[in-house]
Structures are given as C-alpha cells and as structure tokens.
Short mmCIF file of C-alpha atoms in Angstrom, two decimals:
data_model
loop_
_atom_site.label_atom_id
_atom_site.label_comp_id
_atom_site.label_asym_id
_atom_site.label_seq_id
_atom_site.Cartn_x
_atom_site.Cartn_y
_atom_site.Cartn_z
CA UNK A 1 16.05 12.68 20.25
CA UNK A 2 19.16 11.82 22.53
CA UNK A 3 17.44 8.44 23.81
CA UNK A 4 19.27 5.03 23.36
CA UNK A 5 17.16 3.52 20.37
CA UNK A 6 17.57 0.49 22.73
CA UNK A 7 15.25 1.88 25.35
CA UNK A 8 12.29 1.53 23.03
CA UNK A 9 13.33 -2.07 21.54
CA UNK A 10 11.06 -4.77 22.92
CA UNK A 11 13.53 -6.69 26.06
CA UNK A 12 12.67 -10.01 24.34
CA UNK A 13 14.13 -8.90 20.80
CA UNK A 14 17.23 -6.76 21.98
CA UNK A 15 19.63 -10.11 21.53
CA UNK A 16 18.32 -10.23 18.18
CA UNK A 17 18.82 -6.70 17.54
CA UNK A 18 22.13 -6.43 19.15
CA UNK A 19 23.44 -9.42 17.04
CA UNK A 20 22.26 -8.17 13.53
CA UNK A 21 24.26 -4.72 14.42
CA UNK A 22 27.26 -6.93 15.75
CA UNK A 23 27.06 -9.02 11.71
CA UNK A 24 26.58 -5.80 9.83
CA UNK A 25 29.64 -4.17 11.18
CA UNK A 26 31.49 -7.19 11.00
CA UNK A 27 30.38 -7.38 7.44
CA UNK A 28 33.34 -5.88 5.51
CA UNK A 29 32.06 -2.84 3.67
CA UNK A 30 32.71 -2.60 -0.04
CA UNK A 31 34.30 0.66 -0.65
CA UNK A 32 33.86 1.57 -3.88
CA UNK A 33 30.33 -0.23 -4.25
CA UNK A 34 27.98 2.29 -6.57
CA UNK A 35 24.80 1.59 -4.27
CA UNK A 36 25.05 3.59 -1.06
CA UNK A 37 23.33 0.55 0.65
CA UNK A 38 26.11 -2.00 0.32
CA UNK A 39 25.24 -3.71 3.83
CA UNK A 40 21.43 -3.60 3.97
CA UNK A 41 20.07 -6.86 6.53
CA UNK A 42 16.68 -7.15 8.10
CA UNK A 43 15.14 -8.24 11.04
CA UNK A 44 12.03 -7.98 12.62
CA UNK A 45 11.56 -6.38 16.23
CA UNK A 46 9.06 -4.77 18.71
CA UNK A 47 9.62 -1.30 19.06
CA UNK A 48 7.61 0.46 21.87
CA UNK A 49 4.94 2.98 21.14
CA UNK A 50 4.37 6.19 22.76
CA UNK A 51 2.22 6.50 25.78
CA UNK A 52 0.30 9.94 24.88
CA UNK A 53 0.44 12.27 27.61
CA UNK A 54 -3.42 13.15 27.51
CA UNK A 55 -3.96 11.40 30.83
CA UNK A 56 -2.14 13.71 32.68
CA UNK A 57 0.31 12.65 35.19
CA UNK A 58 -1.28 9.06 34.72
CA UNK A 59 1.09 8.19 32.21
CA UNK A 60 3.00 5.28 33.93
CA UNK A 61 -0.13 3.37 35.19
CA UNK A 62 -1.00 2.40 30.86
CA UNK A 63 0.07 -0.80 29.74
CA UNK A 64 3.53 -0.36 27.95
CA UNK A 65 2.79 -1.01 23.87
CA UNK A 66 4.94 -2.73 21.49
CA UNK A 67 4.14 -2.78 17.88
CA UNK A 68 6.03 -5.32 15.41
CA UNK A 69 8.14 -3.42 12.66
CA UNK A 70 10.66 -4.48 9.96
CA UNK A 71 13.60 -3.29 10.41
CA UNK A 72 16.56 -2.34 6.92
CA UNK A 73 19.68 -1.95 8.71
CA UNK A 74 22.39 0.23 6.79
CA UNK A 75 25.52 1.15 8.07
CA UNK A 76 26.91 4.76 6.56
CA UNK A 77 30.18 6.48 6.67
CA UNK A 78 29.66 9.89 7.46
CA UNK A 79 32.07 12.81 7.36
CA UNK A 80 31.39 14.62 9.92
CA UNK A 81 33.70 17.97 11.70
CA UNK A 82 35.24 15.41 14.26
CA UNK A 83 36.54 12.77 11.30
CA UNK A 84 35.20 10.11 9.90
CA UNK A 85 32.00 8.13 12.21
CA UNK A 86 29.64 5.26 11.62
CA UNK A 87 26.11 5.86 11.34
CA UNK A 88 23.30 2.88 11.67
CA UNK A 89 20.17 4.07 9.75
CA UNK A 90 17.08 2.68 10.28
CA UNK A 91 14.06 1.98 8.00
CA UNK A 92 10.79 0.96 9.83
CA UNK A 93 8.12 -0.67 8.09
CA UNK A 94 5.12 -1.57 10.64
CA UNK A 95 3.30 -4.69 10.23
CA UNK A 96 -0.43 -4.84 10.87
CA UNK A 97 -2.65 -7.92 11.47
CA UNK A 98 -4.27 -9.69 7.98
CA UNK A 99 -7.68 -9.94 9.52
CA UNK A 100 -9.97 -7.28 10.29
CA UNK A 101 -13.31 -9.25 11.58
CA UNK A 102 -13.32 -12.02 13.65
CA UNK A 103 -12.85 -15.80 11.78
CA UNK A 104 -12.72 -13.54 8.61
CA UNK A 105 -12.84 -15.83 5.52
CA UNK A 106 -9.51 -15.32 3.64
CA UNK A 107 -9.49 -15.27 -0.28
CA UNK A 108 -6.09 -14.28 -1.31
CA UNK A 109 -3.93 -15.01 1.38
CA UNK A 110 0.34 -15.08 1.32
CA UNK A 111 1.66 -18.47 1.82
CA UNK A 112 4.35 -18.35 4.25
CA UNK A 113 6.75 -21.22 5.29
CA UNK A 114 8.04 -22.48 8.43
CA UNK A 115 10.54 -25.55 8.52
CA UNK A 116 11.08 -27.62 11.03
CA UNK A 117 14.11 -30.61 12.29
CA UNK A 118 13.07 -33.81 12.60
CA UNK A 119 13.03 -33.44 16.32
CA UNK A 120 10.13 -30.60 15.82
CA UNK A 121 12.54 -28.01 17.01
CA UNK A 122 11.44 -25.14 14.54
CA UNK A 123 14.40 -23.46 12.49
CA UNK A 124 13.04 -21.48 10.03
CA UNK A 125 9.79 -18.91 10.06
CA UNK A 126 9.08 -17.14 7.20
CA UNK A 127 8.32 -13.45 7.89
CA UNK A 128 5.49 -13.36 5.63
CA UNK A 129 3.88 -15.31 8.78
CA UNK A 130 3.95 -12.28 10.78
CA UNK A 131 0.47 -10.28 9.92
CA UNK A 132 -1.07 -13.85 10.22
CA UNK A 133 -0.02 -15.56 12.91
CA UNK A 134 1.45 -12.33 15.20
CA UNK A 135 4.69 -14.39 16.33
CA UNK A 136 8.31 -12.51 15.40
CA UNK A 137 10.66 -15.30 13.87
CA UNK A 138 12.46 -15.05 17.01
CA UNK A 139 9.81 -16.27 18.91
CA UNK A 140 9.64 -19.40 17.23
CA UNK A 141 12.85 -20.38 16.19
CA UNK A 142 13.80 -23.50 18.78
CA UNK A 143 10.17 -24.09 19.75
CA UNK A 144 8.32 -27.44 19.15
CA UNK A 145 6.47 -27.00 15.80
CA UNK A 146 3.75 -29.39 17.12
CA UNK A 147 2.73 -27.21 20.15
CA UNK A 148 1.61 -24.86 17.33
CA UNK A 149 -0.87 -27.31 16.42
CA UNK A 150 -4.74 -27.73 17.70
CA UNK A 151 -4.87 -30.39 19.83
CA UNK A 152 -7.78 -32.05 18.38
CA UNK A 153 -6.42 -31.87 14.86
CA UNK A 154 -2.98 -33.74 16.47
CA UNK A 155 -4.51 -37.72 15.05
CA UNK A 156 -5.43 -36.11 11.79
CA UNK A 157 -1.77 -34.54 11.94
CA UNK A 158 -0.64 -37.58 13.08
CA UNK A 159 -1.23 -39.31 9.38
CA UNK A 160 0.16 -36.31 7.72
CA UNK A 161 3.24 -36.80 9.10
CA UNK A 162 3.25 -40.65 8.35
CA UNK A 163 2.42 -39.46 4.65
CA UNK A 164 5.44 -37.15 4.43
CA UNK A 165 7.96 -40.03 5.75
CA UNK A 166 6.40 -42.63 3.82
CA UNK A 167 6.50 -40.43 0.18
CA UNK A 168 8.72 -37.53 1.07
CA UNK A 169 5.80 -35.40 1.38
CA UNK A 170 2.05 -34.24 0.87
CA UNK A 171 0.68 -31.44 -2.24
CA UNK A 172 -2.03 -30.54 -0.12
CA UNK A 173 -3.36 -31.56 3.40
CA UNK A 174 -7.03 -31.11 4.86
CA UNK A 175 -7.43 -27.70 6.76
CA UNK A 176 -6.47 -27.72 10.22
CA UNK A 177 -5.88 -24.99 12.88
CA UNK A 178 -2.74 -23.59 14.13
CA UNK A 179 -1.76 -20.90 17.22
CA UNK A 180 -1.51 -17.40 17.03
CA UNK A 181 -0.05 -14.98 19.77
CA UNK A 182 -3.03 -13.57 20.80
CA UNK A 183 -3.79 -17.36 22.26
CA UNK A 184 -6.54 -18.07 19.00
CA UNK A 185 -6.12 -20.60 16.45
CA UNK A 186 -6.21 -19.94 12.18
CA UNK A 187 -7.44 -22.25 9.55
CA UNK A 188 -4.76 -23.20 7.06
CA UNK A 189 -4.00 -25.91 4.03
CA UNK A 190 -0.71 -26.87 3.51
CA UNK A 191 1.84 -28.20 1.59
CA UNK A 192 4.17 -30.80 2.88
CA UNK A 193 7.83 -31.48 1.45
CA UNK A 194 10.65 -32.80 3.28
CA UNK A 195 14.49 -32.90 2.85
CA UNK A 196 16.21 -36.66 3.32
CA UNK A 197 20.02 -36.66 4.35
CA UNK A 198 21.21 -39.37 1.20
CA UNK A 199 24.13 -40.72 3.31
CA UNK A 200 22.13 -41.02 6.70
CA UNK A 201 18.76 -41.93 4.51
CA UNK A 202 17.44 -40.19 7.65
CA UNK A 203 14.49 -37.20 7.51
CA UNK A 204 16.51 -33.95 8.35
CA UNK A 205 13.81 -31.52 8.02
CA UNK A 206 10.35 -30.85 7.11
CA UNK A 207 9.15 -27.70 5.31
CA UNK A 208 5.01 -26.79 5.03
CA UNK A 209 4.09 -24.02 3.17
CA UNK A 210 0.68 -22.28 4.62
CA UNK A 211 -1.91 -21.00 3.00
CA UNK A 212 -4.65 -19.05 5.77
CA UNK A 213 -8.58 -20.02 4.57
CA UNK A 214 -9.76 -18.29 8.05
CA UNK A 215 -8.99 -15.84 10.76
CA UNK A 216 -8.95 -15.89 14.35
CA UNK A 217 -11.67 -15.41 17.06
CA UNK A 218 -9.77 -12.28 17.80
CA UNK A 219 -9.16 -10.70 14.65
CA UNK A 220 -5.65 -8.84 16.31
CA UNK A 221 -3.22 -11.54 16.15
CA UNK A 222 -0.49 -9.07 18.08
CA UNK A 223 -2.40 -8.57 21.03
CA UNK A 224 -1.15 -9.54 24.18
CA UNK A 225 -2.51 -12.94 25.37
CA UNK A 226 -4.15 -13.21 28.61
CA UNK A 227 -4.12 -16.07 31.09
CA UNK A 228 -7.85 -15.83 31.76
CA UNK A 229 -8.88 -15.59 28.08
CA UNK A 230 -6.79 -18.14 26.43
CA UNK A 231 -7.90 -21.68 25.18
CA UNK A 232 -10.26 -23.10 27.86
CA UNK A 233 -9.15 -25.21 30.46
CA UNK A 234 -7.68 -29.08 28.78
CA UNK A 235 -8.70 -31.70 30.98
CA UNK A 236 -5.37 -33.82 31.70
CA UNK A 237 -6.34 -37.06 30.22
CA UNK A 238 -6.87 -34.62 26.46
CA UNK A 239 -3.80 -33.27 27.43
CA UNK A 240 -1.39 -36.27 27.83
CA UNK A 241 -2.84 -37.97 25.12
CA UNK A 242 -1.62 -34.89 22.76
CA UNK A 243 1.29 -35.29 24.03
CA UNK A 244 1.56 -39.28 23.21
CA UNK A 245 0.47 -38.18 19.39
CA UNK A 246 3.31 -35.59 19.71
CA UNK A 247 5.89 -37.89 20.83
CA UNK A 248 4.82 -40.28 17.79
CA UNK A 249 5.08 -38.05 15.47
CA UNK A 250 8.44 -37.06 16.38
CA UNK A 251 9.66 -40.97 16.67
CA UNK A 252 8.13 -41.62 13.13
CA UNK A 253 10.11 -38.56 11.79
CA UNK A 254 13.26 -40.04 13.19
CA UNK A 255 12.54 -43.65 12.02
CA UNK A 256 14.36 -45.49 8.98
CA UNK A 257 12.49 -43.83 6.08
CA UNK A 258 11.03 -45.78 3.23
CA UNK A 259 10.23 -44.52 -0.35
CA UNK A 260 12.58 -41.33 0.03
CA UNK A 261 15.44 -42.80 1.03
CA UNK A 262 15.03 -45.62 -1.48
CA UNK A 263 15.29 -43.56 -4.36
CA UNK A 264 18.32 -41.59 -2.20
CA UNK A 265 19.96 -45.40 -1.79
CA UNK A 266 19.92 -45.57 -5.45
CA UNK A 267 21.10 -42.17 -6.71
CA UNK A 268 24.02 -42.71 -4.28
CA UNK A 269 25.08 -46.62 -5.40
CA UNK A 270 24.52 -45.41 -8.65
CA UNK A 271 26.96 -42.42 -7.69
CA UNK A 272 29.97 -44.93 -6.87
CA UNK A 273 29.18 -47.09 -9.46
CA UNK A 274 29.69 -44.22 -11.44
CA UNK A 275 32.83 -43.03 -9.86
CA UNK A 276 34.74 -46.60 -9.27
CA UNK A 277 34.03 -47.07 -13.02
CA UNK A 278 35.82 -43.67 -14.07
CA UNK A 279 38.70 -44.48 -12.04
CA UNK A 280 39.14 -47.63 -13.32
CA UNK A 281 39.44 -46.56 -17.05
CA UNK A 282 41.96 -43.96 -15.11
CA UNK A 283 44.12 -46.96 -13.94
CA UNK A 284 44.15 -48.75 -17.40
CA UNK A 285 45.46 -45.62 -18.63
CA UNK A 286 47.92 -44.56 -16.16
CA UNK A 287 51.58 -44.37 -17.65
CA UNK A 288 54.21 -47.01 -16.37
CA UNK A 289 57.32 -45.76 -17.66
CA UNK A 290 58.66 -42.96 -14.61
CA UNK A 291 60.11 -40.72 -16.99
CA UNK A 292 56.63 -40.15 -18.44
CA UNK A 293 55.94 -39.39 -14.44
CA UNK A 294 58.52 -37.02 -14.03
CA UNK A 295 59.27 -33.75 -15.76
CA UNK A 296 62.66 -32.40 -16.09
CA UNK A 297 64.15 -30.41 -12.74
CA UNK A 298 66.93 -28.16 -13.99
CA UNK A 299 67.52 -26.42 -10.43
CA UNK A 300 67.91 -28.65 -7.51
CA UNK A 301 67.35 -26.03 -5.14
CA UNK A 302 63.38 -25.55 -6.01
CA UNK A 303 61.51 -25.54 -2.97
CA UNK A 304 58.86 -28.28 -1.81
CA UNK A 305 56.29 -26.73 -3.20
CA UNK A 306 57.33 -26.48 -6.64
CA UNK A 307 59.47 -29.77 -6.41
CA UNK A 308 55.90 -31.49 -5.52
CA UNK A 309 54.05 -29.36 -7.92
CA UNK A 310 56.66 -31.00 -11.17
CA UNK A 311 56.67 -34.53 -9.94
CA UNK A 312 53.16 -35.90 -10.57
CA UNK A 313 54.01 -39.07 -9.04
CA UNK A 314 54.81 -37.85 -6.11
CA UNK A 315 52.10 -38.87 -4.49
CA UNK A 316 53.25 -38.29 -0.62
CA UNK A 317 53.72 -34.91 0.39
CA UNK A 318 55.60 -35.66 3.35
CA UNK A 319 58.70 -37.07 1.46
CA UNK A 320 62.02 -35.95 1.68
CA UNK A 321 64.10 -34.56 -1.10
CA UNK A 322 66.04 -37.62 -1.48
CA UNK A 323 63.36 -39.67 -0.55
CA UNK A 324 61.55 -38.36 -3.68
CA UNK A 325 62.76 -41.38 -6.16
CA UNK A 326 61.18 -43.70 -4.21
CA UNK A 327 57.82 -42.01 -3.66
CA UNK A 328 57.14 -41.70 -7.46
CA UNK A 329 57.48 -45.43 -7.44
CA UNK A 330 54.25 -45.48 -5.77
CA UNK A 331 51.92 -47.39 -7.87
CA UNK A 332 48.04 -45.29 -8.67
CA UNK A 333 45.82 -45.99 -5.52
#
C-alpha cells in the first residue's frame, strides 16, 4: 500500500503499460453509459513477485521474480471529499505454463495466431500464445518471425513458404518446432493463409494459426533462459546456411506472386470494367438542356455553399459567382 504500482511492473513492459494508461484516458468516457466499465482495454505485463522475508536479512541476494499477468484496465470516476478524481483499477489474471512434464504430449491444445509482414517483421501475437510459448506480445512484435523457427526445420519451412506464395496459403503443414522463452523448442501444425495487396498484387502479410502436439524439454516456458543452458553451441557453417534459407524465404515472400494475385488481377479488371460500364450508361443519360441542370435561385445573396449545393452542374468548386454560367457549361467528365 502507498508503493508506485510501477515499481513492481517488469522494466521491459513499463512502455507498454504506460501507453495503454496514456489511450484509456485519452479514450473519451461515455457518461451516461449503463455498464460501469465503459473503457475496459487489456494488456499483458510482468508484474514482480514478492521476495518472502523467511531468509532473514538475505532478502536482496534472491533472484528478482516476475510472473506474466493479464491485465483489465478501467478507469473510474470517484467522488471522493476533495472533488471529483480518477481512479485506474486493475484486474489481474495470472497466466501459468500449458505443460506440466517435460515434451508433454498435448491433446486439446488452443490454437493461437501470430501474423507476420512480408519482410518477417512479426506484427501480431495472439495472447492465447502466452501459456505455450512464455513470450508477452510485446516481446515479439518487430522481431523476425523466422528466428522463431528450428533451424533444422528452416528447408522444410523453406517449401512452406513457397506453397503459401504460390496458392495463397497451406490447410495444414507437417509438424515442426518453434522457440519458447525458456530457450526450448514446441512441436506445432499449422495453418497457413496469407493476405495479397490487389493493387500492388504483392504478399502483405502472412497469418499461421498454431496448434501445440508437444511440450518443451523444460516444461516452464516462463523461466528465465540461461546462457549456459540454451540450444547447444551451432557450428558457423549450420548457422549461415540458416540464415541463406532465411533470407530466401523473405525474397520469395516479396517476389511477384502467382495464383493469388491472378485471381486479385481479375476481380480488379473486372472491377473497372464494371465501373467504366456504369458510367457510361450515366453519360448516355446525362441531360443536355442547362435549365434541366440548374434549379431556380430566388436570392442572389445565398452563400457558396448553398449556391454550389443548387447548381448540379457546377462542377468546379473554385468558381466565382459570375463565373458560375460558364462552369455549368462543363460537359460530364
């Protein structure tokens, strides 16, 4: 009580934090909403845990704890004896890791989905991910999606990818393994679709949904990775030859696409085909005579806007009012 609820937010998520409190009071509150929670947002953040004081004066040589939580942000007004003050109420839900044994065989797992740019650049994490692969959103967001990825599943990757530029994406891959905080890989299946910009016929983003089949070595995916006990030791040859699939991957994401952006071609010719053909049947309509063009003005002192808003042939805005005679002799573009 009396402590900065700051203090006890992990360093690495306080931006985060900070900025969801700076949205929800920028949010503009609906007064007379009937639910009490008319601003609720979420996030997800590592709050510290208590250091128990059992140890006697030890207490500052323990490791400092952080435990991942979802956060409901709610913003009250509160009546209070000095006026009126803002309160920010908290709801924490903790979040525990899925597995309990190690490489524990997963029946009924949550599919969770994490979308990433054509450049690899992650932008979206699902936070159903959390309990399985111990990374907060926030620590992926802007990371390179295929650093996630084993490196000796990176060939068989490799033709996923190809798959999902070739035919816009993939119902189900092979299992392959993917990182967790704690430095240990999952198995997962997933299923591949992909979003194609129809003007650039370019791949914008790709979206897997994951479904876990087995757990880590180390069944807690929050806990802390060590240097010494993380993936053994990649020779440098393995290692710049992941890097070469990487950097093909990425280049065949950002290539000219074929089936996709085929069928987006199409739809969009057939779009302005479409369109040029309404307005012609516009044009063989369009009146000639300019009294049908112009509706009677009984008070020359109307202002632009309404003068502009009664003379449909008016096509220029920028006319004067004398020059207005001329402009409604503008033929239909």
């Amino acid at each position: 009580i009396g402590r900065s609820f700051i203090d006890f937010v992990h360093p690495r998520d306080r931006n985060t934090f900070a900025s969801q409190i700076t949205n929800g009071l920028a949010i503009p509150k609906i007064v007379n909403a009937q639910s009490p929670n008319n601003s609720v947002s979420t996030m997800v953040c590592r709050i510290r845990r208590y250091r128990g004081l059992t140890s006697g004066f030890g207490v500052k040589d323990r490791v400092v704890g952080f435990m991942p939580f979802l956060l409901k942000l709610t913003f009250k007004n509160i009546n209070d004896e000095e006026g009126k003050v803002i309160y920010l109420v908290l709801q924490a839900t903790p979040f525990f890791s899925a597995f309990k044994i190690p490489n524990e065989l997963v029946m009924k797992a949550t599919p969770f989905v994490i979308r990433h740019a054509a450049n690899g650049h992650i932008e979206y994490v699902d936070p159903e991910s959390i309990p399985y692969l111990g990374y907060l959103p926030q620590d992926l967001v802007d990371k390179d999606a295929l650093l996630l990825y084993h490196i000796e599943d990176l060939p068989y990757l490799r033709q996923v990818y190809d798959t999902i530029v070739k035919e816009g994406g993939l119902p189900q891959s092979k299992s392959y393994r993917m990182l967790t905080q704690n430095g240990d890989y999952i198995r997962l299946e997933t299923e591949w679709s992909s979003f194609i910009n129809p003007w650039s016929k370019k791949l914008e983003f790709v979206i897997g949904k994951h479904r876990v089949l087995e757990g880590p070595a180390n069944p807690d995916v929050f806990h802390a990775a060590d240097a010494d006990t993380k993936t053994p030791k990649i020779p440098e040859e393995e290692k710049n030859k992941a890097q070469m699939i990487r950097e093909t991957i990425v280049r065949t994401m950002n290539e000219a696409l074929t089936k996709p952006a085929e069928v987006a071609k199409l739809q969009m010719s057939k779009r302005c085909q479409d369109l040029a053909s309404f307005i012609e049947s516009l044009m063989e309509e369009a009146p000639k005579a300019e009294d049908e063009l112009r509706l009677e003005i009984q008070d020359a002192d109307h202002s632009y806007y309404e003068r502009d808003s009664v003379m449909l042939g008016g096509i220029s805005p920028h006319h004067d009012y004398y020059d207005s005679k001329s402009s409604t002799e503008t033929p239909l573009s």
